[in-house]
Short mmCIF file of C-alpha atoms in Angstrom, two decimals:
data_model
loop_
_atom_site.label_atom_id
_atom_site.label_comp_id
_atom_site.label_asym_id
_atom_site.label_seq_id
_atom_site.Cartn_x
_atom_site.Cartn_y
_atom_site.Cartn_z
CA MET Q 1 -95.53 -37.15 187.91
CA THR Q 2 -92.43 -37.93 189.59
CA GLY Q 3 -91.80 -41.08 190.62
CA GLU Q 4 -94.10 -42.76 188.40
CA ARG Q 5 -93.23 -45.37 185.87
CA VAL Q 6 -94.43 -44.70 182.13
CA THR Q 7 -95.54 -47.91 180.43
CA ALA Q 8 -96.15 -48.31 176.53
CA SER Q 9 -99.67 -47.86 177.00
CA ASP Q 10 -99.51 -44.45 178.86
CA ALA Q 11 -96.73 -43.30 176.35
CA PRO Q 12 -97.70 -41.12 173.41
CA GLY Q 13 -98.60 -43.20 170.53
CA GLY Q 14 -98.39 -46.56 172.61
CA GLY Q 15 -101.02 -48.99 172.48
CA ASP Q 16 -102.19 -51.74 174.50
CA ASP Q 17 -100.27 -54.82 173.00
CA GLY Q 18 -99.56 -56.51 176.49
CA GLU Q 19 -95.88 -56.24 175.88
CA ASP Q 20 -93.57 -54.63 178.26
CA SER Q 21 -90.40 -52.80 176.81
CA ASP Q 22 -88.06 -54.86 178.67
CA ASP Q 23 -89.41 -58.05 177.24
CA ARG Q 24 -88.60 -57.31 173.55
CA TYR Q 25 -86.22 -59.11 171.57
CA VAL Q 26 -83.00 -57.77 170.93
CA HIS Q 27 -80.76 -59.44 168.28
CA GLN Q 28 -77.05 -59.75 169.11
CA PRO Q 29 -74.90 -60.76 166.44
CA ARG Q 30 -72.01 -63.18 167.16
CA SER Q 31 -68.52 -61.92 168.22
CA SER Q 32 -66.85 -63.64 165.38
CA PRO Q 33 -67.61 -63.45 161.81
CA PRO Q 34 -68.95 -66.68 159.92
CA THR Q 35 -66.29 -68.89 158.58
CA GLN Q 36 -65.57 -69.02 154.79
CA ALA Q 37 -67.06 -72.15 152.99
CA THR Q 38 -64.55 -74.52 151.72
CA PRO Q 39 -64.49 -76.12 148.25
CA THR Q 40 -66.17 -79.81 148.38
CA ASP Q 41 -66.98 -82.29 145.90
CA SER Q 42 -69.73 -80.26 144.65
CA ASP Q 43 -67.64 -78.39 142.31
CA PHE Q 44 -69.34 -77.81 139.14
CA GLY Q 45 -67.00 -79.89 136.70
CA TRP Q 46 -67.64 -81.49 133.45
CA HIS Q 47 -71.17 -82.78 134.75
CA GLY Q 48 -72.52 -79.46 135.29
CA TRP Q 49 -71.12 -78.27 131.84
CA LEU Q 50 -72.96 -81.15 130.36
CA LEU Q 51 -76.18 -79.95 132.15
CA VAL Q 52 -75.74 -76.32 131.09
CA GLY Q 53 -75.14 -77.61 127.38
CA VAL Q 54 -78.48 -79.63 127.26
CA ILE Q 55 -80.23 -76.76 128.81
CA ILE Q 56 -78.85 -74.41 126.05
CA PHE Q 57 -79.73 -76.93 123.43
CA ALA Q 58 -83.25 -77.12 124.82
CA PHE Q 59 -84.08 -73.45 125.33
CA LEU Q 60 -82.09 -71.82 122.70
CA VAL Q 61 -81.17 -74.17 119.54
CA VAL Q 62 -84.35 -75.95 119.25
CA PRO Q 63 -86.75 -73.07 119.29
CA ILE Q 64 -84.54 -71.36 116.92
CA ALA Q 65 -84.69 -74.23 114.69
CA LEU Q 66 -88.36 -74.59 114.88
CA LEU Q 67 -88.56 -71.02 113.82
CA TYR Q 68 -86.36 -71.48 110.54
CA LEU Q 69 -87.78 -74.92 109.74
CA PRO Q 70 -90.11 -73.72 106.93
CA GLN Q 71 -86.85 -72.23 105.13
CA ALA Q 72 -85.39 -75.83 105.50
CA GLN Q 73 -88.11 -77.90 104.21
CA SER Q 74 -85.77 -79.65 101.48
CA LEU Q 75 -83.46 -80.72 104.52
CA VAL Q 76 -86.72 -82.04 106.32
CA ARG Q 77 -87.74 -84.06 103.16
CA SER Q 78 -84.29 -85.48 102.77
CA ILE Q 79 -84.54 -86.85 106.01
CA GLY Q 80 -87.91 -88.34 105.14
CA LEU Q 81 -90.20 -86.25 107.31
CA THR Q 82 -92.98 -84.13 106.45
CA LEU Q 83 -92.93 -80.49 107.78
CA ARG Q 84 -95.76 -81.59 110.45
CA ASP Q 85 -93.61 -84.53 111.48
CA ALA Q 86 -90.53 -82.12 111.91
CA TYR Q 87 -92.88 -79.95 114.36
CA LEU Q 88 -93.51 -82.95 116.43
CA VAL Q 89 -90.24 -84.66 116.58
CA LEU Q 90 -87.80 -81.80 116.81
CA PRO Q 91 -89.28 -80.89 120.43
CA LEU Q 92 -88.96 -84.47 121.47
CA VAL Q 93 -85.15 -84.45 121.06
CA PRO Q 94 -84.52 -81.93 124.06
CA ALA Q 95 -87.20 -83.51 125.94
CA PHE Q 96 -85.44 -87.06 125.80
CA LEU Q 97 -82.28 -85.33 126.32
CA LEU Q 98 -83.03 -83.70 129.32
CA GLY Q 99 -84.89 -86.75 130.81
CA THR Q 100 -81.80 -88.80 130.12
CA VAL Q 101 -79.49 -86.27 131.88
CA ALA Q 102 -82.01 -85.93 134.96
CA VAL Q 103 -81.96 -89.75 135.43
CA TRP Q 104 -78.15 -89.97 134.90
CA ALA Q 105 -77.67 -87.25 137.52
CA ALA Q 106 -79.99 -88.76 139.92
CA VAL Q 107 -78.42 -92.16 139.80
CA ARG Q 108 -74.97 -90.57 139.86
CA ALA Q 109 -76.02 -88.36 143.23
CA ARG Q 110 -77.49 -91.64 144.86
CA SER Q 111 -74.35 -93.89 144.17
CA SER Q 112 -71.92 -91.35 145.85
#
């Protein structure tokens, strides 16, 4: 056995995968660490908080209002709606708000 080269297929547990052990990929990381991201114009700002507010309204306030709608029948009747109308109209409010904010954000992003 002296002077013989052992290949991957000859080694114990080695298979015939057609690869030579010298041709395998070795990851060599960069010598310098990646640079830190600098703040840009994409800061959250009041536009982001407006979107967060609309999402909270749509996913928390309106569903909770729908749960308490039967207890607020006198308020619903004072607006001039039946309980069935209120169940149909109340989910439309966040839908229109989310649609309006989405169009506004798309137009604003396109203009800048």
